[in-house]
Tab-separated table of C-alpha atoms in Angstrom:
chain	number	residue	atom	x	y	z
A	438	UNK	CA	-7.968	-13.765	-11.867
A	439	UNK	CA	-5.819	-10.714	-11.469
A	440	UNK	CA	-2.795	-11.330	-9.301
A	441	UNK	CA	0.591	-9.961	-8.373
A	442	UNK	CA	3.509	-12.248	-7.629
A	443	UNK	CA	6.792	-11.435	-5.996
A	444	UNK	CA	8.585	-14.755	-6.373
A	445	UNK	CA	11.335	-14.028	-3.849
A	446	UNK	CA	10.293	-13.880	-0.205
A	447	UNK	CA	13.773	-13.114	1.095
A	448	UNK	CA	16.898	-11.896	-0.681
A	449	UNK	CA	20.321	-11.283	0.794
A	450	UNK	CA	22.944	-9.287	-1.066
A	451	UNK	CA	26.299	-7.849	-0.155
A	452	UNK	CA	26.722	-4.124	0.137
A	453	UNK	CA	27.818	-2.711	-3.213
A	454	UNK	CA	26.332	-5.574	-5.193
A	455	UNK	CA	23.588	-5.095	-7.734
A	456	UNK	CA	19.989	-5.913	-6.928
A	457	UNK	CA	16.965	-7.044	-8.864
A	458	UNK	CA	13.598	-7.701	-7.246
A	459	UNK	CA	11.009	-9.418	-9.377
A	460	UNK	CA	7.350	-8.601	-9.816
A	461	UNK	CA	4.958	-10.359	-12.167
A	462	UNK	CA	1.282	-9.767	-12.680
A	463	UNK	CA	-1.545	-11.422	-14.527
A	464	UNK	CA	-3.752	-9.030	-16.456
A	465	UNK	CA	-4.783	-8.539	-20.067
A	466	UNK	CA	-4.301	-4.815	-20.417
A	467	UNK	CA	-1.499	-2.534	-19.237
A	468	UNK	CA	-2.007	-1.735	-15.601
A	469	UNK	CA	-0.533	0.987	-13.450
A	470	UNK	CA	2.506	-0.309	-11.562
A	471	UNK	CA	4.108	0.746	-8.305
A	472	UNK	CA	7.027	-0.186	-6.087
A	473	UNK	CA	6.943	0.730	-2.404
A	474	UNK	CA	9.538	0.279	0.314
A	475	UNK	CA	8.913	-0.269	4.014
A	476	UNK	CA	11.794	0.276	6.391
A	477	UNK	CA	11.617	-1.555	9.730
A	478	UNK	CA	8.858	-0.180	11.917
A	479	UNK	CA	7.769	2.349	9.307
A	480	UNK	CA	4.950	2.880	6.870
A	481	UNK	CA	5.333	2.401	3.148
A	482	UNK	CA	7.031	4.904	0.866
A	483	UNK	CA	6.624	5.078	-2.896
A	484	UNK	CA	9.850	4.335	-4.776
A	485	UNK	CA	8.549	4.705	-8.314
A	486	UNK	CA	5.559	4.170	-10.550
A	487	UNK	CA	4.745	3.417	-14.164
A	488	UNK	CA	1.654	4.724	-15.873
A	489	UNK	CA	2.651	5.004	-19.533
A	490	UNK	CA	5.478	6.078	-21.822
A	491	UNK	CA	9.108	5.122	-21.325
A	492	UNK	CA	9.181	1.617	-19.913
A	493	UNK	CA	12.285	2.308	-17.830
A	494	UNK	CA	11.345	4.499	-14.892
A	495	UNK	CA	13.616	6.139	-12.370
A	496	UNK	CA	12.706	6.429	-8.735
A	497	UNK	CA	14.063	7.700	-5.487
A	498	UNK	CA	17.086	6.330	-3.631
A	499	UNK	CA	18.766	5.294	-6.895
A	500	UNK	CA	16.176	2.671	-7.833
A	501	UNK	CA	14.807	2.020	-11.288
A	502	UNK	CA	12.268	-0.400	-12.708
A	503	UNK	CA	11.524	-1.692	-16.163
A	504	UNK	CA	8.086	-2.575	-17.450
A	505	UNK	CA	8.128	-5.501	-19.872
A	506	UNK	CA	4.724	-6.037	-21.389
A	507	UNK	CA	5.662	-9.331	-23.047
A	508	UNK	CA	6.694	-10.782	-19.703
A	509	UNK	CA	4.033	-9.052	-17.586
A	510	UNK	CA	6.821	-7.944	-15.321
A	511	UNK	CA	7.929	-4.811	-13.503
A	512	UNK	CA	11.274	-5.641	-11.907
A	513	UNK	CA	13.019	-3.273	-9.551
A	514	UNK	CA	16.763	-2.745	-9.856
A	515	UNK	CA	19.585	-0.929	-8.177
A	516	UNK	CA	23.169	-1.060	-9.433
A	517	UNK	CA	24.854	-0.820	-6.042
A	518	UNK	CA	23.053	-1.622	-2.808
A	519	UNK	CA	23.668	0.294	0.401
A	520	UNK	CA	23.185	-1.101	3.909
A	521	UNK	CA	20.303	1.346	4.387
A	522	UNK	CA	18.392	-0.395	1.594
A	523	UNK	CA	17.607	-3.296	3.909
A	524	UNK	CA	13.815	-3.229	4.037
A	525	UNK	CA	10.643	-4.845	2.772
A	526	UNK	CA	9.745	-4.104	-0.847
A	527	UNK	CA	6.232	-4.298	-2.201
A	528	UNK	CA	5.047	-4.333	-5.772
A	529	UNK	CA	1.498	-3.093	-6.347
A	530	UNK	CA	-0.585	-3.180	-9.490
A	531	UNK	CA	-3.690	-1.153	-10.255
A	532	UNK	CA	-6.159	-3.202	-12.259
A	533	UNK	CA	-9.233	-2.042	-14.068
A	534	UNK	CA	-12.417	-3.808	-13.092
A	535	UNK	CA	-15.906	-3.841	-14.525
A	536	UNK	CA	-17.724	-0.517	-14.562
A	537	UNK	CA	-14.542	1.567	-14.540
A	538	UNK	CA	-13.755	0.565	-11.020
A	539	UNK	CA	-10.142	0.087	-10.071
A	540	UNK	CA	-8.495	-2.285	-7.664
A	541	UNK	CA	-5.004	-2.069	-6.272
A	542	UNK	CA	-3.505	-5.475	-5.645
A	543	UNK	CA	-0.379	-5.897	-3.576
A	544	UNK	CA	2.342	-8.464	-3.831
A	545	UNK	CA	3.316	-10.210	-0.615
A	546	UNK	CA	6.618	-8.415	-0.465
A	547	UNK	CA	10.309	-9.249	-0.676
A	548	UNK	CA	12.476	-8.845	2.390
A	549	UNK	CA	15.937	-7.555	1.536
A	550	UNK	CA	18.896	-8.100	3.826
A	551	UNK	CA	22.238	-6.442	3.112
A	552	UNK	CA	25.505	-7.961	4.296
A	553	UNK	CA	28.323	-5.543	5.112
B	1137	UNK	CA	5.355	16.902	1.923
B	1138	UNK	CA	2.279	14.778	2.370
B	1139	UNK	CA	1.836	13.789	5.943
B	1140	UNK	CA	-0.327	10.947	7.165
B	1141	UNK	CA	-0.404	10.516	10.911
B	1142	UNK	CA	-1.851	7.762	13.033
B	1143	UNK	CA	-2.945	8.307	16.591
B	1144	UNK	CA	-0.795	5.610	18.161
B	1145	UNK	CA	2.319	3.669	17.185
B	1146	UNK	CA	1.640	0.912	19.702
B	1147	UNK	CA	-1.611	-0.104	21.326
B	1148	UNK	CA	-2.486	-2.916	23.717
B	1149	UNK	CA	-6.119	-3.787	24.306
B	1150	UNK	CA	-8.081	-6.589	25.879
B	1151	UNK	CA	-10.462	-8.962	24.158
B	1152	UNK	CA	-13.920	-7.469	23.849
B	1153	UNK	CA	-12.818	-3.852	24.107
B	1154	UNK	CA	-13.928	-1.306	21.540
B	1155	UNK	CA	-10.876	0.089	19.785
B	1156	UNK	CA	-10.521	3.274	17.769
B	1157	UNK	CA	-7.632	3.848	15.395
B	1158	UNK	CA	-7.399	7.368	14.059
B	1159	UNK	CA	-5.755	8.573	10.879
B	1160	UNK	CA	-5.297	12.158	9.740
B	1161	UNK	CA	-3.883	13.455	6.453
B	1162	UNK	CA	-2.980	17.033	5.691
B	1163	UNK	CA	-2.995	17.084	1.876
B	1164	UNK	CA	-6.698	17.330	1.148
B	1165	UNK	CA	-6.765	13.829	-0.341
B	1166	UNK	CA	-10.131	12.452	-1.321
B	1167	UNK	CA	-9.270	8.788	-0.819
B	1168	UNK	CA	-8.345	7.210	2.463
B	1169	UNK	CA	-7.622	3.557	3.196
B	1170	UNK	CA	-7.152	1.172	6.090
B	1171	UNK	CA	-4.980	-1.914	5.689
B	1172	UNK	CA	-3.760	-4.586	8.004
B	1173	UNK	CA	-0.351	-6.114	7.500
B	1174	UNK	CA	0.530	-9.589	8.708
B	1175	UNK	CA	3.667	-11.643	8.072
B	1176	UNK	CA	3.318	-13.751	4.954
B	1177	UNK	CA	-0.002	-12.145	4.027
B	1178	UNK	CA	1.191	-8.757	2.833
B	1179	UNK	CA	-1.216	-5.813	2.900
B	1180	UNK	CA	-4.912	-6.517	2.985
B	1181	UNK	CA	-7.468	-3.776	2.477
B	1182	UNK	CA	-10.067	-3.477	5.234
B	1183	UNK	CA	-12.069	-0.420	4.142
B	1184	UNK	CA	-11.611	2.642	2.034
B	1185	UNK	CA	-13.368	5.949	1.645
B	1186	UNK	CA	-13.501	8.186	-1.411
B	1187	UNK	CA	-15.371	11.071	0.177
B	1188	UNK	CA	-16.736	12.305	3.475
B	1189	UNK	CA	-19.318	9.894	4.891
B	1190	UNK	CA	-18.644	7.476	2.018
B	1191	UNK	CA	-17.083	4.096	2.568
B	1192	UNK	CA	-16.589	0.835	0.761
B	1193	UNK	CA	-15.617	-2.568	2.026
B	1194	UNK	CA	-12.259	-3.927	1.133
B	1195	UNK	CA	-11.163	-7.529	1.164
B	1196	UNK	CA	-11.449	-8.224	4.894
B	1197	UNK	CA	-14.075	-5.914	6.467
B	1198	UNK	CA	-15.462	-8.427	8.950
B	1199	UNK	CA	-15.074	-7.286	12.532
B	1200	UNK	CA	-14.294	-3.711	11.535
B	1201	UNK	CA	-16.177	-0.526	10.817
B	1202	UNK	CA	-15.031	2.924	9.727
B	1203	UNK	CA	-16.049	6.522	10.058
B	1204	UNK	CA	-15.219	9.533	7.936
B	1205	UNK	CA	-16.931	12.656	9.214
B	1206	UNK	CA	-14.272	15.062	7.968
B	1207	UNK	CA	-12.193	14.874	4.826
B	1208	UNK	CA	-8.885	14.746	6.645
B	1209	UNK	CA	-9.797	12.083	9.207
B	1210	UNK	CA	-10.571	8.396	8.765
B	1211	UNK	CA	-11.206	6.192	11.760
B	1212	UNK	CA	-11.065	2.424	12.003
B	1213	UNK	CA	-13.219	0.856	14.698
B	1214	UNK	CA	-12.940	-2.597	16.163
B	1215	UNK	CA	-16.327	-3.046	17.783
B	1216	UNK	CA	-15.208	-5.939	19.990
B	1217	UNK	CA	-11.525	-6.650	19.688
B	1218	UNK	CA	-10.392	-10.230	19.336
B	1219	UNK	CA	-6.960	-11.811	19.496
B	1220	UNK	CA	-6.990	-12.510	15.754
B	1221	UNK	CA	-7.075	-8.777	15.181
B	1222	UNK	CA	-3.589	-8.428	16.588
B	1223	UNK	CA	-1.746	-6.880	13.674
B	1224	UNK	CA	-0.054	-3.855	12.159
B	1225	UNK	CA	-2.632	-1.375	10.876
B	1226	UNK	CA	-1.660	1.021	8.130
B	1227	UNK	CA	-3.572	4.063	7.002
B	1228	UNK	CA	-3.052	5.583	3.563
B	1229	UNK	CA	-4.449	8.432	1.508
B	1230	UNK	CA	-4.374	9.489	-2.118
B	1231	UNK	CA	-5.738	11.975	-4.595
B	1232	UNK	CA	-8.417	10.981	-6.992
B	1233	UNK	CA	-7.527	11.661	-10.568
B	1234	UNK	CA	-9.560	11.334	-13.702
B	1235	UNK	CA	-8.294	8.951	-16.300
B	1236	UNK	CA	-9.553	7.492	-19.494
B	1237	UNK	CA	-12.199	8.716	-21.874
B	1238	UNK	CA	-14.931	7.668	-19.504
B	1239	UNK	CA	-13.615	10.209	-17.032
B	1240	UNK	CA	-14.339	8.055	-14.048
B	1241	UNK	CA	-12.501	8.677	-10.843
B	1242	UNK	CA	-9.783	6.347	-9.819
B	1243	UNK	CA	-6.855	5.857	-7.532
B	1244	UNK	CA	-3.476	7.477	-7.544
B	1245	UNK	CA	-0.366	6.616	-5.570
B	1246	UNK	CA	-1.025	6.133	-1.907
B	1247	UNK	CA	0.789	7.855	0.944
B	1248	UNK	CA	1.110	5.877	4.131
B	1249	UNK	CA	1.191	6.636	7.813
B	1250	UNK	CA	3.752	4.995	10.123
B	1251	UNK	CA	1.362	2.284	11.247
B	1252	UNK	CA	-0.196	1.217	14.538
B	1253	UNK	CA	0.885	-2.079	16.010
B	1254	UNK	CA	-2.156	-3.372	17.867
B	1255	UNK	CA	-1.946	-6.227	20.324
B	1256	UNK	CA	-5.161	-7.744	21.641
B	1257	UNK	CA	-4.712	-9.826	24.777
């Protein structure tokens, strides 16, 4: 079955440290991949997306993500975390289903805390 | 900028009440979605709509209905609210874009509203 896994429920990093949030999916073909961020009490905002082409994609707020087909992964990275990056991060994957239908499946999210 | 607004940020209702959650988007998006978000369960799709008066069930439609009479507005209805419907409700919208040789319509990135935190007592 198609699934999206974010292995880390909670991550705590120090301000200025680097960050990597993991996302793995199970699917035979190349899906469309998204990372969203949800600040406390807010809706979700798109950070970046991968549809095709260069496997390293740049997003907003200094984030980037790399699609690795061999590992079925789309990990989110930031070289230096700011206190304002504390939020919930969601990976989402758009799968193709029978009859050209599409289904967007969400990971359960990773909660990021940033220590000063 | 795309703007998705939801009628209330916080709502408190009593068991058995009929509850309406309204969502409006201003970017002429074809698709609109309703999710609920619960700790440890992530986002779960309740219903979505790809056109006016069209709707499809998501993963957890039981206890909910929807209405889309105008393109910009998508309403979620709890016919008889229950305590297990206490949750954060998120509305989203997106363009349809054509992809693939088959040319079938599909999803694009979704834009979210701020959410409505509903408490049912």
